[in-house]
Amino acid sequence: MSSEGGGRYYWCVRHSRVETDADACPATDRMGPYASAAEAEGALSRVQERNVAWDAEDARWEGETD
């Protein structure tokens, strides 16, 4: 994992690690930028949380739940 120290941070979905501008994989393999390594590290959790919320909203919109 890259160290804190300024700059932008990315979550590399190919290598499952935090990367910085200095060592980032191509844009097709990363999420971000994030302000901190901790934010980048939590990227997949936030994606999952948002997907669950959006799926629930879609179900409500389509009348599948109360």
Short mmCIF file of C-alpha atoms in Angstrom, two decimals:
data_model
loop_
_atom_site.label_atom_id
_atom_site.label_comp_id
_atom_site.label_asym_id
_atom_site.label_seq_id
_atom_site.Cartn_x
_atom_site.Cartn_y
_atom_site.Cartn_z
CA MET A 1 0.00 0.00 0.00
CA SER A 2 1.18 3.49 -0.74
CA SER A 3 1.88 5.81 2.16
CA GLU A 4 0.00 8.94 3.13
CA GLY A 5 1.67 12.15 2.08
CA GLY A 6 -0.50 14.25 -0.19
CA GLY A 7 -1.62 13.82 -3.72
CA ARG A 8 -4.38 11.62 -5.00
CA TYR A 9 -5.10 8.00 -4.19
CA TYR A 10 -6.79 5.33 -6.27
CA TRP A 11 -8.13 1.83 -5.66
CA CYS A 12 -6.69 -0.55 -8.25
CA VAL A 13 -9.28 -3.23 -9.01
CA ARG A 14 -6.69 -5.29 -10.85
CA HIS A 15 -4.22 -5.52 -7.95
CA SER A 16 -6.62 -4.87 -5.02
CA ARG A 17 -4.45 -2.16 -3.53
CA VAL A 18 -4.20 1.58 -2.99
CA GLU A 19 -2.07 3.41 -5.54
CA THR A 20 -0.92 7.01 -5.94
CA ASP A 21 -0.40 9.23 -8.97
CA ALA A 22 3.21 8.01 -8.98
CA ASP A 23 2.37 4.30 -9.26
CA ALA A 24 -1.20 4.17 -10.57
CA CYS A 25 -2.34 1.57 -13.07
CA PRO A 26 -4.24 2.71 -16.18
CA ALA A 27 -7.57 4.45 -15.58
CA THR A 28 -9.49 1.37 -16.77
CA ASP A 29 -8.15 -0.55 -13.76
CA ARG A 30 -8.69 1.97 -10.98
CA MET A 31 -11.31 3.87 -9.03
CA GLY A 32 -10.81 7.39 -7.82
CA PRO A 33 -9.19 9.75 -7.22
CA TYR A 34 -9.68 9.93 -3.48
CA ALA A 35 -8.23 12.42 -1.00
CA SER A 36 -6.69 9.75 1.25
CA ALA A 37 -5.48 6.18 1.15
CA ALA A 38 -8.21 5.23 3.64
CA GLU A 39 -10.92 6.58 1.33
CA ALA A 40 -9.45 4.67 -1.60
CA GLU A 41 -9.27 1.50 0.47
CA GLY A 42 -13.00 1.78 1.25
CA ALA A 43 -14.04 2.31 -2.36
CA LEU A 44 -15.44 -1.18 -2.97
CA SER A 45 -17.44 -1.08 0.27
CA ARG A 46 -19.05 2.19 -0.79
CA VAL A 47 -19.84 0.74 -4.22
CA GLN A 48 -21.53 -2.27 -2.60
CA GLU A 49 -23.53 -0.07 -0.20
CA ARG A 50 -24.71 2.14 -3.06
CA ASN A 51 -25.65 -0.86 -5.21
CA VAL A 52 -27.78 -2.29 -2.40
CA ALA A 53 -29.49 1.08 -1.88
CA TRP A 54 -30.10 1.56 -5.61
CA ASP A 55 -31.45 -1.99 -6.00
CA ALA A 56 -33.86 -1.34 -3.12
CA GLU A 57 -34.94 1.94 -4.70
CA ASP A 58 -35.46 0.22 -8.05
CA ALA A 59 -37.60 -2.43 -6.36
CA ARG A 60 -39.73 0.25 -4.67
CA TRP A 61 -40.06 2.13 -7.95
CA GLU A 62 -41.20 -1.03 -9.72
CA GLY A 63 -43.66 -1.87 -6.92
CA GLU A 64 -41.84 -5.01 -5.79
CA THR A 65 -41.81 -4.04 -2.11
CA ASP A 66 -44.09 -2.24 0.31
#
